[in-house]
Coordinates of N, CA and C and ligand atoms in Angstrom, one line a residue:
X1 N 0.8 -1.2 0.0 CA 0.0 0.1 0.0 C 0.8 1.3 0.0
X2 N 0.4 2.3 -0.7 CA 1.0 3.5 -0.6 C 0.1 4.6 -0.2
X3 N 0.5 5.9 -0.2 CA -0.3 6.9 0.0 C -1.8 6.8 -0.6
X4 N -1.6 6.7 -1.9 CA -2.7 6.8 -2.9 C -3.2 5.6 -3.6
X5 N -2.4 4.4 -3.1 CA -3.0 3.3 -3.9 C -3.1 2.3 -2.8
X6 N -4.2 1.6 -2.7 CA -4.5 0.7 -1.6 C -4.2 -0.8 -1.8
X7 N -3.6 -1.0 -3.2 CA -3.3 -2.5 -3.5 C -2.2 -3.0 -2.8
X8 N -2.2 -4.2 -2.7 CA -0.9 -4.9 -2.1 C 0.1 -5.0 -3.3
X9 N 1.4 -5.1 -2.9 CA 2.3 -5.1 -4.0 C 2.2 -6.1 -5.1
X10 N 1.7 -7.3 -4.8 CA 1.6 -8.3 -5.7 C 0.4 -8.2 -6.5
X11 N -0.6 -7.2 -6.2 CA -1.8 -7.0 -7.1 C -1.7 -6.1 -8.0
X12 N -0.6 -5.5 -8.4 CA -0.4 -4.6 -9.5 C 0.6 -5.4 -10.4
X13 N 0.1 -5.4 -11.8 CA 1.0 -6.1 -12.7 C 2.0 -5.2 -13.1
X14 N 3.1 -5.9 -14.1 CA 4.3 -5.1 -14.5 C 3.9 -4.1 -15.6
X15 N 2.7 -4.2 -16.2 CA 2.2 -3.3 -17.2 C 1.1 -2.7 -16.7
X16 N 1.0 -1.3 -16.7 CA -0.2 -0.5 -16.3 C -0.7 0.4 -17.4
X17 N -1.9 0.1 -17.8 CA -2.7 1.1 -18.8 C -3.4 2.2 -17.9
X18 N -3.2 3.5 -18.2 CA -3.5 4.5 -17.3 C -4.5 5.6 -18.1
X19 N -5.8 5.4 -18.0 CA -6.7 6.5 -18.5 C -6.8 7.5 -17.5
X20 N -7.2 8.7 -17.9 CA -7.3 9.8 -16.9 C -8.5 9.5 -15.9
X21 N -9.6 9.1 -16.4 CA -10.9 9.0 -15.8 C -10.9 7.5 -15.2
X22 N -11.1 7.5 -13.8 CA -11.3 6.2 -13.3 C -12.5 5.4 -13.9
X23 N -13.5 6.0 -14.2 CA -14.7 5.3 -14.8 C -14.2 4.7 -16.0
X24 N -13.4 5.2 -16.8 CA -12.8 4.5 -18.1 C -12.0 3.4 -17.6
X25 N -11.2 3.4 -16.6 CA -10.4 2.3 -16.0 C -11.5 1.1 -15.8
X26 N -12.6 1.4 -15.1 CA -13.6 0.3 -14.8 C -14.1 -0.2 -16.2
X27 N -14.5 0.6 -17.1 CA -15.1 0.3 -18.3 C -14.1 -0.7 -19.1
X28 N -13.0 -0.3 -19.1 CA -11.8 -1.1 -19.9 C -11.7 -2.4 -19.2
X29 N -11.7 -2.5 -17.8 CA -11.5 -3.6 -17.2 C -12.6 -4.6 -17.4
X30 N -13.8 -4.1 -17.3 CA -15.0 -4.9 -17.6 C -15.1 -5.3 -19.1
X31 N -14.6 -4.5 -19.9 CA -14.7 -4.8 -21.3 C -13.6 -5.8 -21.9
X32 N -12.5 -5.7 -21.3 CA -11.1 -6.4 -21.8 C -10.6 -7.5 -21.0
X33 N -10.7 -7.2 -19.7 CA -9.9 -8.1 -18.8 C -10.7 -9.4 -18.4
X34 N -10.1 -10.6 -18.4 CA -10.7 -11.6 -17.6 C -10.3 -11.7 -16.2
X35 N -11.1 -12.1 -15.3 CA -11.0 -12.3 -13.9 C -10.4 -10.9 -13.3
X36 N -11.1 -9.9 -13.7 CA -10.6 -8.6 -13.2 C -11.0 -8.3 -11.8
X37 N -10.2 -7.8 -11.1 CA -10.3 -7.5 -9.5 C -10.0 -6.1 -9.3
X38 N -11.0 -5.4 -8.7 CA -10.7 -4.1 -8.4 C -9.5 -4.0 -7.1
X39 N -8.3 -3.2 -7.5 CA -7.2 -3.2 -6.6 C -7.0 -2.0 -5.9
X40 N -7.7 -0.9 -6.4 CA -7.7 0.3 -5.8 C -8.9 1.2 -5.9
X41 N -9.3 1.7 -4.7 CA -10.4 2.7 -4.7 C -10.0 4.0 -3.8
X42 N -8.8 4.1 -3.5 CA -8.5 5.3 -2.6 C -8.8 6.6 -3.4
X43 N -9.5 7.4 -2.8 CA -10.1 8.7 -3.4 C -10.7 8.5 -4.8
X44 N -11.3 7.2 -5.0 CA -12.1 7.0 -6.1 C -11.3 6.8 -7.3
X45 N -10.0 6.7 -7.2 CA -9.1 6.6 -8.4 C -9.1 5.0 -8.7
X46 N -10.0 4.5 -9.4 CA -10.2 3.0 -9.4 C -9.0 2.4 -10.2
X47 N -8.6 1.2 -9.7 CA -7.6 0.5 -10.4 C -8.0 -1.0 -10.4
X48 N -7.9 -1.8 -11.4 CA -8.2 -3.1 -11.7 C -7.0 -3.9 -12.4
X49 N -6.8 -5.2 -11.7 CA -6.0 -6.1 -12.3 C -6.7 -7.4 -12.9
X50 N -6.3 -7.8 -14.0 CA -6.7 -9.1 -14.6 C -5.8 -9.5 -15.8
X51 N -6.3 -10.4 -16.6 CA -5.6 -10.7 -17.6 C -6.1 -10.5 -19.0
X52 N -5.3 -10.3 -20.0 CA -5.9 -10.1 -21.4 C -5.0 -11.1 -22.2
X53 N -5.7 -12.0 -23.0 CA -5.0 -13.2 -23.8 C -4.0 -13.8 -22.9
X54 N -4.3 -13.9 -21.7 CA -3.3 -14.6 -20.7 C -2.3 -13.8 -20.0
X55 N -2.1 -12.6 -20.5 CA -1.1 -11.8 -19.7 C -1.8 -11.0 -18.8
X56 N -1.1 -10.8 -17.5 CA -1.6 -9.8 -16.6 C -1.3 -8.5 -16.7
X57 N -2.4 -7.7 -16.5 CA -2.2 -6.3 -16.7 C -3.0 -5.6 -15.6
X58 N -2.7 -4.4 -15.2 CA -3.4 -3.4 -14.4 C -3.8 -2.3 -15.2
X59 N -5.1 -1.8 -14.9 CA -5.7 -0.5 -15.5 C -6.0 0.4 -14.3
X60 N -5.3 1.5 -14.3 CA -5.4 2.4 -13.1 C -5.6 3.7 -13.7
X61 N -6.6 4.5 -12.9 CA -6.8 5.8 -13.4 C -5.6 6.7 -12.9
X62 N -5.3 7.8 -13.7 CA -4.2 8.7 -13.4 C -4.8 10.1 -12.9
X63 N -6.1 10.3 -13.1 CA -6.6 11.6 -12.7 C -6.1 12.6 -13.8
X64 N -6.6 13.9 -13.7 CA -6.3 14.9 -14.7 C -5.0 15.7 -14.3
X65 N -4.2 16.0 -15.3 CA -3.0 16.9 -15.1 C -1.9 16.2 -14.6
X66 N -0.6 16.8 -14.7 CA 0.6 16.1 -14.4 C 0.7 16.0 -13.0
X67 N 0.3 16.9 -12.1 CA 0.5 16.7 -10.6 C -0.2 15.4 -10.3
X68 N -1.3 15.1 -10.8 CA -2.1 13.8 -10.3 C -1.4 12.7 -11.1
X69 N -1.0 12.8 -12.2 CA -0.3 11.6 -12.9 C 1.0 11.3 -12.3
X70 N 1.6 12.4 -11.8 CA 3.0 12.2 -11.0 C 2.8 11.3 -9.9
X71 N 1.8 11.6 -9.2 CA 1.5 10.8 -7.9 C 1.4 9.4 -8.2
X72 N 0.6 9.1 -9.1 CA 0.4 7.7 -9.4 C 1.6 7.0 -10.1
X73 N 2.0 7.6 -11.1 CA 3.3 7.0 -11.7 C 4.4 6.9 -10.8
X74 N 4.7 7.9 -10.0 CA 5.8 7.6 -9.0 C 5.4 6.4 -8.1
X75 N 4.3 6.2 -7.5 CA 4.1 5.1 -6.7 C 3.9 3.9 -7.3
X76 N 3.3 3.9 -8.6 CA 3.5 2.6 -9.4 C 4.8 2.1 -9.8
X77 N 5.7 3.0 -10.0 CA 7.2 2.8 -10.4 C 7.9 2.4 -9.2
X78 N 8.0 3.4 -8.1 CA 8.8 3.2 -7.0 C 8.5 2.1 -6.0
X79 N 7.1 2.2 -5.8 CA 6.7 1.2 -4.7 C 6.2 -0.2 -5.3
X80 N 5.6 0.0 -6.6 CA 5.0 -1.5 -7.1 C 6.0 -2.0 -8.1
X81 N 7.0 -1.3 -8.6 CA 8.0 -1.9 -9.5 C 7.4 -2.1 -10.9
X82 N 6.5 -1.1 -11.4 CA 5.9 -1.2 -12.6 C 6.9 -0.9 -13.8
X83 N 6.8 -1.8 -14.8 CA 7.9 -1.6 -15.8 C 7.4 -0.9 -17.0
X84 N 6.1 -0.9 -17.3 CA 5.6 -0.3 -18.6 C 4.4 0.4 -18.3
X85 N 4.3 1.7 -18.5 CA 3.2 2.5 -18.3 C 2.6 3.1 -19.6
X86 N 1.4 2.8 -19.9 CA 0.7 3.3 -21.0 C -0.3 4.2 -20.9
X87 N -0.3 5.5 -21.2 CA -1.4 6.5 -21.0 C -2.4 6.2 -22.1
X88 N -3.6 6.2 -21.8 CA -4.7 6.1 -22.9 C -5.6 7.4 -22.5
X89 N -5.6 8.2 -23.6 CA -6.5 9.5 -23.2 C -6.8 10.4 -24.3
X90 N -7.4 11.4 -24.0 CA -7.8 12.3 -25.2 C -7.1 13.5 -25.1
X91 N -7.2 14.2 -26.3 CA -6.3 15.5 -26.6 C -7.3 16.3 -27.4
X92 N -6.6 17.5 -27.5 CA -7.3 18.6 -28.4 C -6.2 18.7 -29.6
X93 N -7.0 18.7 -30.9 CA -6.1 18.8 -32.1 C -5.6 20.3 -32.3
X94 N -4.4 20.4 -32.8 CA -3.9 21.8 -32.8 C -3.6 22.0 -34.2
X95 N -3.2 21.1 -35.0 CA -2.8 21.4 -36.4 C -4.1 21.1 -37.3
X96 N -4.0 22.0 -38.5 CA -5.3 21.8 -39.4 C -5.6 20.4 -39.9
X97 N -4.4 19.6 -40.1 CA -4.7 18.2 -40.6 C -5.0 17.2 -39.7
X98 N -4.9 17.6 -38.4 CA -5.4 16.7 -37.2 C -6.9 16.8 -37.1
X99 N -7.5 15.7 -37.3 CA -9.1 15.7 -37.3 C -9.6 14.9 -35.8
X100 N -10.7 15.2 -35.6 CA -11.4 14.5 -34.6 C -11.4 13.0 -34.9
X101 N -11.1 12.2 -33.8 CA -11.0 10.7 -33.8 C -9.8 10.2 -34.2
X102 N -8.8 11.1 -34.7 CA -7.4 10.8 -35.1 C -6.8 10.1 -33.8
X103 N -6.0 9.1 -34.1 CA -5.3 8.5 -32.9 C -3.8 9.1 -33.1
X104 N -3.2 9.5 -31.9 CA -1.8 10.0 -31.9 C -1.2 9.2 -30.9
X105 N 0.0 8.9 -31.5 CA 1.2 8.2 -30.6 C 2.0 9.2 -30.4
X106 N 2.2 9.6 -29.1 CA 3.1 10.8 -28.7 C 4.5 10.4 -28.6
X107 N 5.4 10.9 -29.6 CA 6.9 10.5 -29.5 C 7.6 11.5 -28.4
X108 N 7.0 12.7 -28.2 CA 7.6 13.7 -27.3 C 6.6 14.5 -26.8
X109 N 6.8 15.2 -25.8 CA 5.8 16.1 -25.1 C 6.5 17.5 -24.5
X110 N 6.1 18.6 -25.3 CA 6.7 19.9 -24.8 C 5.8 20.3 -23.7
X111 N 6.4 21.2 -23.0 CA 5.6 21.7 -21.7 C 6.3 23.1 -21.3
X112 N 5.4 23.9 -20.6 CA 5.9 25.2 -19.9 C 6.4 24.7 -18.6
X113 N 5.6 23.8 -18.0 CA 6.1 23.4 -16.7 C 5.7 22.0 -16.3
X114 N 6.4 21.3 -15.4 CA 6.0 20.1 -15.1 C 6.3 19.9 -13.6
X115 N 5.9 18.8 -12.9 CA 6.2 18.6 -11.5 C 7.7 18.6 -11.5
X116 N 8.4 18.0 -12.5 CA 10.0 17.7 -12.4 C 10.7 18.9 -12.6
X117 N 10.0 20.3 -12.9 CA 10.7 21.4 -13.0 C 11.7 21.8 -11.8
X118 N 11.1 21.5 -10.7 CA 11.9 21.7 -9.4 C 13.2 20.8 -9.4
X119 N 13.2 19.7 -10.2 CA 14.3 19.0 -10.1 C 15.3 19.3 -11.3
X120 N 14.8 19.6 -12.3 CA 15.5 20.1 -13.5 C 16.2 21.5 -13.4
X121 N 15.4 22.4 -12.7 CA 15.9 23.9 -12.7 C 16.0 24.5 -14.0
X122 N 17.2 24.8 -14.5 CA 17.3 25.6 -15.8 C 17.4 24.5 -17.0
X123 N 17.3 23.2 -16.6 CA 17.6 22.4 -17.8 C 16.1 22.0 -18.4
X124 N 16.0 22.1 -19.8 CA 14.8 21.7 -20.6 C 15.1 20.4 -21.0
X125 N 14.7 19.4 -20.1 CA 14.8 18.0 -20.5 C 13.7 17.7 -21.7
X126 N 14.1 16.7 -22.5 CA 13.3 16.4 -23.6 C 12.7 15.0 -23.3
X127 N 11.3 15.2 -22.9 CA 10.6 13.8 -22.5 C 10.4 13.0 -23.8
X128 N 10.7 11.7 -23.9 CA 10.4 11.0 -25.0 C 9.7 9.7 -24.7
X129 N 8.9 9.2 -25.6 CA 8.3 7.9 -25.6 C 9.4 6.7 -25.7
X130 N 9.2 5.7 -25.0 CA 10.0 4.5 -25.3 C 9.9 4.0 -26.8
X131 N 10.8 3.9 -27.4 CA 10.9 3.7 -28.8 C 10.3 2.3 -29.1
X132 N 10.7 1.3 -28.4 CA 10.2 -0.1 -28.6 C 8.7 -0.1 -28.5
X133 N 8.2 0.5 -27.3 CA 6.8 0.6 -27.1 C 6.0 1.2 -28.3
X134 N 6.7 2.4 -28.8 CA 6.1 3.2 -29.8 C 5.9 2.3 -31.1
X135 N 7.1 1.5 -31.3 CA 7.0 0.7 -32.6 C 6.0 -0.4 -32.3
X136 N 5.9 -1.0 -31.2 CA 4.9 -2.0 -30.8 C 3.5 -1.4 -31.2
X137 N 3.2 -0.2 -30.7 CA 1.9 0.4 -30.8 C 1.5 0.6 -32.4
X138 N 2.6 1.1 -33.1 CA 2.5 1.3 -34.6 C 2.2 0.0 -35.2
X139 N 2.7 -1.1 -34.7 CA 2.5 -2.4 -35.4 C 1.1 -2.7 -35.1
X140 N 0.7 -2.5 -33.9 CA -0.7 -2.9 -33.3 C -1.8 -2.2 -34.1
X141 N -1.5 -0.8 -34.4 CA -2.3 0.0 -35.2 C -2.4 -0.6 -36.7
X142 N -1.2 -1.2 -37.4 CA -1.4 -1.7 -38.7 C -2.2 -2.8 -38.5
X143 N -2.1 -3.7 -37.5 CA -3.0 -5.0 -37.4 C -4.5 -4.6 -37.3
X144 N -4.8 -3.5 -36.5 CA -6.2 -3.1 -36.4 C -6.6 -2.1 -37.5
X145 N -5.9 -1.9 -38.4 CA -6.4 -1.1 -39.5 C -6.4 0.4 -39.0
X146 N -5.7 0.9 -38.3 CA -5.7 2.3 -37.7 C -4.3 2.9 -38.3
X147 N -4.7 4.1 -38.9 CA -3.4 4.9 -39.4 C -3.2 6.0 -38.2
X148 N -2.2 5.8 -37.4 CA -2.1 6.8 -36.5 C -1.1 8.0 -36.9
X149 N -1.2 9.2 -36.1 CA -0.3 10.2 -36.4 C 0.7 10.1 -35.2
X150 N 2.0 10.2 -35.8 CA 3.0 10.0 -34.8 C 3.8 11.3 -34.8
X151 N 3.8 11.9 -33.4 CA 4.8 13.1 -33.4 C 4.6 13.7 -32.0
X152 N 5.0 15.0 -32.1 CA 5.0 15.7 -30.7 C 3.7 16.4 -30.3
X153 N 3.5 16.2 -29.0 CA 2.3 16.9 -28.5 C 2.7 17.9 -27.3
X154 N 1.7 18.6 -26.7 CA 1.9 19.5 -25.7 C 1.3 19.2 -24.5
X155 N 2.0 19.1 -23.3 CA 1.4 18.8 -22.1 C 1.2 20.0 -21.3
X156 N -0.1 20.5 -21.2 CA -0.4 21.9 -20.6 C -0.8 21.6 -19.0
X157 N -0.5 22.7 -18.3 CA -1.0 22.6 -16.9 C -2.4 23.2 -16.8
X158 N -2.9 23.8 -18.0 CA -4.3 24.4 -17.8 C -5.0 23.9 -19.0
X159 N -6.3 23.5 -18.8 CA -7.3 23.4 -19.8 C -7.8 24.7 -20.3
X160 N -8.1 25.6 -19.6 CA -8.6 26.8 -20.1 C -7.6 27.8 -20.2
X161 N -6.7 27.8 -21.4 CA -5.5 28.7 -21.6 C -5.9 29.9 -21.9
X162 N -5.1 31.0 -21.5 CA -5.3 32.3 -21.9 C -4.2 32.7 -22.9
X163 N -3.2 31.7 -23.2 CA -1.9 32.1 -24.0 C -2.2 31.7 -25.4
X164 N -2.9 32.5 -26.3 CA -3.0 32.2 -27.8 C -1.7 32.4 -28.4
X165 N -0.7 33.3 -27.9 CA 0.6 33.3 -28.4 C 1.3 32.0 -28.3
X166 N 1.2 31.2 -27.2 CA 1.8 30.0 -26.9 C 1.2 29.0 -27.8
X167 N 0.0 28.9 -28.1 CA -0.6 28.1 -28.9 C 0.0 28.4 -30.5
X168 N 0.1 29.7 -30.9 CA 0.8 30.0 -32.2 C 2.1 29.3 -32.3
X169 N 2.9 29.6 -31.3 CA 4.3 28.8 -31.4 C 4.2 27.3 -31.6
X170 N 3.4 26.7 -30.8 CA 3.4 25.4 -30.8 C 2.7 24.8 -32.1
X171 N 1.9 25.5 -32.6 CA 1.4 25.1 -33.9 C 2.5 25.3 -35.0
X172 N 3.0 26.4 -34.9 CA 4.2 26.8 -35.9 C 5.3 25.7 -35.9
X173 N 5.6 25.1 -34.6 CA 6.7 24.0 -34.5 C 6.0 22.7 -34.7
X174 N 4.9 22.5 -35.3 CA 4.4 21.2 -35.6 C 3.8 20.4 -34.4
X175 N 3.6 20.9 -33.3 CA 2.9 20.1 -32.3 C 1.5 19.7 -32.7
X176 N 1.2 18.4 -32.6 CA -0.1 17.9 -33.1 C -1.2 18.2 -32.2
X177 N -1.1 18.2 -31.0 CA -2.3 18.3 -29.9 C -1.7 18.7 -28.6
X178 N -2.9 18.9 -27.8 CA -2.6 19.4 -26.4 C -3.3 18.4 -25.5
X179 N -2.7 18.1 -24.5 CA -3.3 17.3 -23.4 C -2.7 17.5 -21.9
X180 N -2.8 16.9 -21.0 CA -2.3 17.4 -19.7 C -1.4 16.4 -18.8
X181 N -1.0 15.4 -19.4 CA -0.2 14.5 -18.5 C 1.1 13.9 -19.0
X182 N 1.2 13.8 -20.2 CA 2.4 13.0 -20.8 C 3.7 13.3 -20.6
X183 N 4.0 14.7 -20.5 CA 5.4 15.0 -20.4 C 6.0 14.5 -19.1
X184 N 5.2 14.5 -17.9 CA 5.7 14.1 -16.7 C 5.7 12.6 -16.6
X185 N 4.8 11.9 -17.2 CA 4.8 10.4 -17.5 C 6.2 10.2 -18.0
X186 N 6.6 10.7 -19.2 CA 7.8 10.2 -19.9 C 9.0 10.6 -19.0
X187 N 8.9 11.6 -18.4 CA 10.1 12.1 -17.6 C 10.3 11.1 -16.4
X188 N 9.4 10.7 -15.7 CA 9.4 9.7 -14.5 C 9.9 8.4 -15.2
X189 N 9.3 8.0 -16.2 CA 9.7 6.6 -16.9 C 11.4 6.8 -17.2
X190 N 11.7 7.8 -17.7 CA 13.2 8.1 -18.0 C 13.9 8.0 -16.6
X191 N 13.5 8.7 -15.6 CA 14.1 8.7 -14.4 C 14.5 7.3 -13.8
X192 N 13.5 6.5 -14.0 CA 13.6 5.2 -13.2 C 13.8 4.1 -14.3
X193 N 14.1 4.4 -15.4 CA 14.5 3.3 -16.4 C 13.3 2.6 -16.8
X194 N 12.1 3.0 -17.0 CA 10.9 2.3 -17.3 C 10.5 2.7 -18.7
X195 N 9.4 1.9 -19.2 CA 8.9 2.2 -20.6 C 7.5 2.9 -20.5
X196 N 7.5 3.9 -21.2 CA 6.1 4.7 -21.2 C 5.8 5.2 -22.7
X197 N 4.5 5.3 -22.9 CA 3.9 5.7 -24.1 C 2.5 6.2 -23.9
X198 N 2.3 7.3 -24.7 CA 0.9 7.8 -24.6 C 0.2 7.6 -25.9
X199 N -0.9 7.2 -25.9 CA -1.8 6.9 -27.0 C -3.0 7.6 -26.8
X200 N -3.4 8.5 -27.8 CA -4.3 9.6 -27.5 C -5.3 9.7 -28.6
X201 N -6.5 10.0 -28.3 CA -7.7 10.3 -29.3 C -7.8 11.7 -29.4
X202 N -8.0 12.3 -30.6 CA -8.4 13.6 -30.7 C -9.9 13.8 -30.5
X203 N -10.4 14.5 -29.2 CA -11.6 14.4 -28.9 C -12.3 15.8 -29.0
X204 N -11.3 16.9 -29.3 CA -11.8 18.2 -29.7 C -10.7 18.9 -30.5
X205 N -11.0 20.1 -31.2 CA -10.0 20.9 -31.8 C -9.9 22.1 -31.4
X206 N -8.7 22.9 -31.2 CA -8.6 24.1 -30.7 C -9.2 25.2 -31.8
X207 N -9.4 24.9 -33.0 CA -9.7 25.8 -33.9 C -11.2 25.8 -34.2
X208 N -12.0 24.8 -33.7 CA -13.5 24.6 -33.8 C -14.0 24.4 -32.6
X209 N -15.4 24.3 -32.6 CA -16.1 23.9 -31.4 C -16.5 22.4 -31.5
X210 N -16.1 21.8 -32.5 CA -16.5 20.3 -32.7 C -15.9 19.5 -31.5
X211 N -16.7 18.5 -31.1 CA -16.3 17.6 -30.1 C -16.8 16.2 -30.5
X212 N -16.2 15.2 -29.8 CA -16.8 13.8 -30.1 C -18.1 13.6 -29.2
X213 N -19.0 12.9 -29.9 CA -20.3 12.5 -29.0 C -19.8 11.6 -28.0
X214 N -20.7 11.2 -27.1 CA -20.3 10.2 -26.1 C -20.1 8.8 -26.9
X215 N -21.0 8.5 -27.8 CA -20.8 7.2 -28.5 C -19.5 7.3 -29.1
X216 N -18.9 8.3 -30.0 CA -17.8 8.2 -30.5 C -16.5 8.1 -29.5
X217 N -16.7 8.9 -28.4 CA -15.8 8.7 -27.3 C -15.6 7.3 -26.9
X218 N -16.6 6.6 -26.8 CA -16.5 5.1 -26.3 C -15.8 4.3 -27.4
X219 N -16.3 4.6 -28.7 CA -15.6 3.8 -29.7 C -14.1 4.2 -29.7
X220 N -13.7 5.4 -29.7 CA -12.4 5.7 -29.7 C -11.6 5.2 -28.5
X221 N -12.2 5.0 -27.3 CA -11.7 4.6 -26.2 C -11.3 3.1 -26.4
X222 N -12.2 2.3 -27.1 CA -11.9 1.0 -27.4 C -10.8 0.8 -28.3
X223 N -10.7 1.7 -29.3 CA -9.5 1.6 -30.2 C -8.1 1.7 -29.5
X224 N -8.2 2.8 -28.6 CA -7.0 3.1 -27.9 C -6.6 2.0 -27.0
X225 N -7.5 1.3 -26.4 CA -7.3 0.2 -25.5 C -6.8 -0.9 -26.2
X226 N -7.4 -1.3 -27.3 CA -6.9 -2.3 -28.2 C -5.4 -2.1 -28.6
X227 N -5.1 -1.0 -29.0 CA -3.7 -0.7 -29.3 C -2.8 -0.7 -28.1
X228 N -3.3 -0.2 -27.1 CA -2.5 -0.4 -25.9 C -2.3 -1.9 -25.3
X229 N -3.4 -2.6 -25.5 CA -3.3 -4.1 -25.0 C -2.3 -4.9 -26.0
X230 N -2.5 -4.6 -27.2 CA -1.7 -5.3 -28.2 C -0.1 -4.9 -28.1
X231 N 0.1 -3.5 -27.9 CA 1.5 -3.2 -27.6 C 2.1 -3.7 -26.5
X232 N 1.2 -3.7 -25.4 CA 1.7 -4.1 -24.0 C 2.2 -5.6 -24.0
X233 N 1.7 -6.5 -24.8 CA 2.1 -7.8 -24.6 C 2.9 -8.3 -25.9
X234 N 3.1 -7.4 -26.8 CA 3.9 -7.8 -28.1 C 5.4 -8.2 -27.7
Ligands
HPA1 N1 -6.7 20.9 -23.9 C1 -6.1 20.3 -22.7 N2 -6.3 19.0 -22.7 C2 -7.1 18.3 -23.2 C3 -7.9 18.9 -24.4 C4 -7.6 20.3 -24.6 O1 -8.3 21.0 -25.5 N3 -8.7 18.0 -24.9 C5 -8.4 16.8 -24.4 N4 -7.5 17.0 -23.3

């Protein structure tokens, strides 16, 4: 047990899939895992462990934002010895060619600030996805008939940004989409020698008011989990 995770050490698998929303963790566990057992409910941040095609996996909510992700990723890595962490989440499209429902495999994540800022001070560390995991996710996409976008994203501390100038610079530098967790996840994985990847669906676009319907969200969630599950056991 840790401060934020009530599971016994042996109840958490080596690979953890991390949706932001704990209800999505429950949905995915019910949909994909055999013999799923709830292993965490502290603060309602649900976690489940079960098997998929005979491989033991945990699905644990991360919460929203890098501060929350950092708490769960730190405890999963340092206290439970987790080896692979795969974020499964949504993002806001930034480039014109990025469309609703597109799947993005995040190679890297820019940021203004992360919880690791206090560790790095003047250093601009470049958080990157684990290359093998990224390759495996791309192969899983091929198998599932999904053409992903692979590139850089932006991990923001704010959902309601006031910085249109910042958005302009990110767009200018080819950043595909914005979300709020990946830069710190990749940083922590690097710090402890673990593998991490973020698989994202474009749920809205910064240039329009278009958003996925709840049915589309569920379908896209299914695609992301299928990519993540295939990549995790490859
Ligand atoms: N901004 C930040 N995070 C997000 C967004 C967004 O537009 N969409 C999904 N996650």
